[in-house]
Tab-separated table of C-alpha atoms and ligand atoms in Angstrom:
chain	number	residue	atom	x	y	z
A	26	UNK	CA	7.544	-17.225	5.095
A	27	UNK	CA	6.159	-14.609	2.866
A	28	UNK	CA	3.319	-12.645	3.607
A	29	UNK	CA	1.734	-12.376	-0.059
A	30	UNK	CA	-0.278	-9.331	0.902
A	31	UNK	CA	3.184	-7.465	1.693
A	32	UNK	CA	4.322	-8.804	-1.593
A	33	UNK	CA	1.156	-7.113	-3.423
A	34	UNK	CA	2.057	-4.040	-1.773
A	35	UNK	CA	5.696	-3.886	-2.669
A	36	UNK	CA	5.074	-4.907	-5.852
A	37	UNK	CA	2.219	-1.846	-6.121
A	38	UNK	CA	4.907	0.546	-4.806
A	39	UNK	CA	7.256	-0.081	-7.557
A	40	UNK	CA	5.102	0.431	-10.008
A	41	UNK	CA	4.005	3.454	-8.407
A	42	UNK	CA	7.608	4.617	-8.855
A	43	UNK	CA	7.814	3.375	-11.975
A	44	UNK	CA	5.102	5.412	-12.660
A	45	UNK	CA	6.445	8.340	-10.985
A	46	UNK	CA	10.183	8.334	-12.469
A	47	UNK	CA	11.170	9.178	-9.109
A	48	UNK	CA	11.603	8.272	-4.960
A	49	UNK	CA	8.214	8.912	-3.522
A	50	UNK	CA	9.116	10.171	-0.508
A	51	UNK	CA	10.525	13.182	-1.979
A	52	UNK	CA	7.241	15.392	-0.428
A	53	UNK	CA	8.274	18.644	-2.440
A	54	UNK	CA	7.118	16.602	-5.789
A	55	UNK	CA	4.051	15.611	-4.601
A	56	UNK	CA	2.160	17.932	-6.754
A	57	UNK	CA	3.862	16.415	-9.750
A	58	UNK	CA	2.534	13.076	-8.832
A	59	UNK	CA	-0.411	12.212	-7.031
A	60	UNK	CA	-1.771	8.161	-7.179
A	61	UNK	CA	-5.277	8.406	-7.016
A	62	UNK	CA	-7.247	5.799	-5.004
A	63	UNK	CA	-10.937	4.842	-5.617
A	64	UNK	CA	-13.537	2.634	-3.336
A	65	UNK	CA	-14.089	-0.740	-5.111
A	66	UNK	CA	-15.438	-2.994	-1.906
A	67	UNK	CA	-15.231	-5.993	-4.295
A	68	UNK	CA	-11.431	-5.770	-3.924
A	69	UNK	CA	-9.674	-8.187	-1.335
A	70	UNK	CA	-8.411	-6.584	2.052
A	71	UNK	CA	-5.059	-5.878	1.508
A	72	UNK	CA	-4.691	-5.716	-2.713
A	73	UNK	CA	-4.729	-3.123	-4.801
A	74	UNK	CA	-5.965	-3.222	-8.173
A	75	UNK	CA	-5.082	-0.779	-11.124
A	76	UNK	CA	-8.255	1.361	-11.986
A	77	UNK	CA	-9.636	0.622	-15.276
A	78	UNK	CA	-11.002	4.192	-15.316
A	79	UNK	CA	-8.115	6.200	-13.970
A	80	UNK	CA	-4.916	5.649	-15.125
A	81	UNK	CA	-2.370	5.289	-12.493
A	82	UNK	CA	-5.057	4.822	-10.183
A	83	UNK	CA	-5.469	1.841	-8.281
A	84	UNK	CA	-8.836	0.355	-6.210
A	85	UNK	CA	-9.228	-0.383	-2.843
A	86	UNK	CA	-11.934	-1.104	-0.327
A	87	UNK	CA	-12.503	0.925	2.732
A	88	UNK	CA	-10.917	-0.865	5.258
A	89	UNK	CA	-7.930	-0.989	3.095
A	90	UNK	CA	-7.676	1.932	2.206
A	91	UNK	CA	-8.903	3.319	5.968
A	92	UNK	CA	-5.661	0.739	7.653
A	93	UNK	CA	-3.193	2.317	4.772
A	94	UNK	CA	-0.303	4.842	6.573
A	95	UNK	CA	-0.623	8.282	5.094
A	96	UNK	CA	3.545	7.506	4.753
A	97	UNK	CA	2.671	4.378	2.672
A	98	UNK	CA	4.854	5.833	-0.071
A	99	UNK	CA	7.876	6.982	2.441
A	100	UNK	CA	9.387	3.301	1.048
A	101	UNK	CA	12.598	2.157	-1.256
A	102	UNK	CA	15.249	-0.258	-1.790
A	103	UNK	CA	15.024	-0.479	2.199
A	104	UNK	CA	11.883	-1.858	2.021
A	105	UNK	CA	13.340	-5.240	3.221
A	106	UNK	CA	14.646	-4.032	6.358
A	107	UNK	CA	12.630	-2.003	7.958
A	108	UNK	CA	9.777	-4.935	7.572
A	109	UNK	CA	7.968	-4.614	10.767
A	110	UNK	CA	5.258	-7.929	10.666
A	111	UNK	CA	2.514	-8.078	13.088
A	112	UNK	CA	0.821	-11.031	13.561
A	113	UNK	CA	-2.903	-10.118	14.233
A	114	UNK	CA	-5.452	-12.413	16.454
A	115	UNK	CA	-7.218	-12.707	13.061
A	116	UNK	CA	-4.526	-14.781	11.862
A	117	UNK	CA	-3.183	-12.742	9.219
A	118	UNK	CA	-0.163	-11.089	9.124
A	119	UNK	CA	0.786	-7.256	8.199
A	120	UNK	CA	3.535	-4.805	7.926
A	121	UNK	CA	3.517	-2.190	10.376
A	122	UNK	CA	5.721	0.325	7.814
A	123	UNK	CA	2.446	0.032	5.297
A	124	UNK	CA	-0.515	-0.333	7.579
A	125	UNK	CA	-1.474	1.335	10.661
A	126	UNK	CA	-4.022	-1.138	11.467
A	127	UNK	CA	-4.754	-4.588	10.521
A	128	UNK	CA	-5.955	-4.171	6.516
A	129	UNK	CA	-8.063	-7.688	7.009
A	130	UNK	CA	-9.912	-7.342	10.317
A	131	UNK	CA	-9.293	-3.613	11.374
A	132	UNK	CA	-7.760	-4.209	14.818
A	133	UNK	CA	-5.032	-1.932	16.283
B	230	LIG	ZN1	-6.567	-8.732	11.771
């Protein structure tokens, strides 16, 4: 079964490098392209939402954007494989290639 939040994610990351023209990971264009994430607390653990104010910019809450890998973007057409679900005592379940922590509760 499909964990929507990981879908919401994914589908964030390819418009991200849609947005970009190019792989993400490639750390030397960095400058060329930075996403720029703002606070929004309304905003559902685990989603993203495009900024209204900042285009190319997507909102977050803190916890989100607190459990989020710094390598978040070090993703492709691999995506798929290298899925690596945790299933937290909270009940939800997250990717450990997109979040360090658990993006609903926090935990480890
Ligand atoms: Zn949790």
């Amino acid at each position: 079964m499909k964990n929507p939040s990981d879908e919401q994610v994914r589908e964030t990351l390819r418009q991200l490098q849609q947005q970009a023209g190019q792989p993400l990971w490639e750390t030397d264009r960095a400058e060329d392209f930075q996403v720029q994430f703002r606070l929004d607390e309304k905003i559902s653990p685990a989603k993203f939402k495009s900024d209204p104010l900042i285009p190319g910019g997507y909102l977050a809450n803190s916890l989100t954007l607190r459990a989020m890998r710094p390598t978040l973007f070090v993703a492709g057409s691999s995506v798929d494989e290298l899925q690596t679900l945790h299933h937290c005592a909270c009940g939800e379940a997250w990717d450990a290639q997109f979040w360090k922590m658990c993006p609903f509760c926090g935990r480890d």
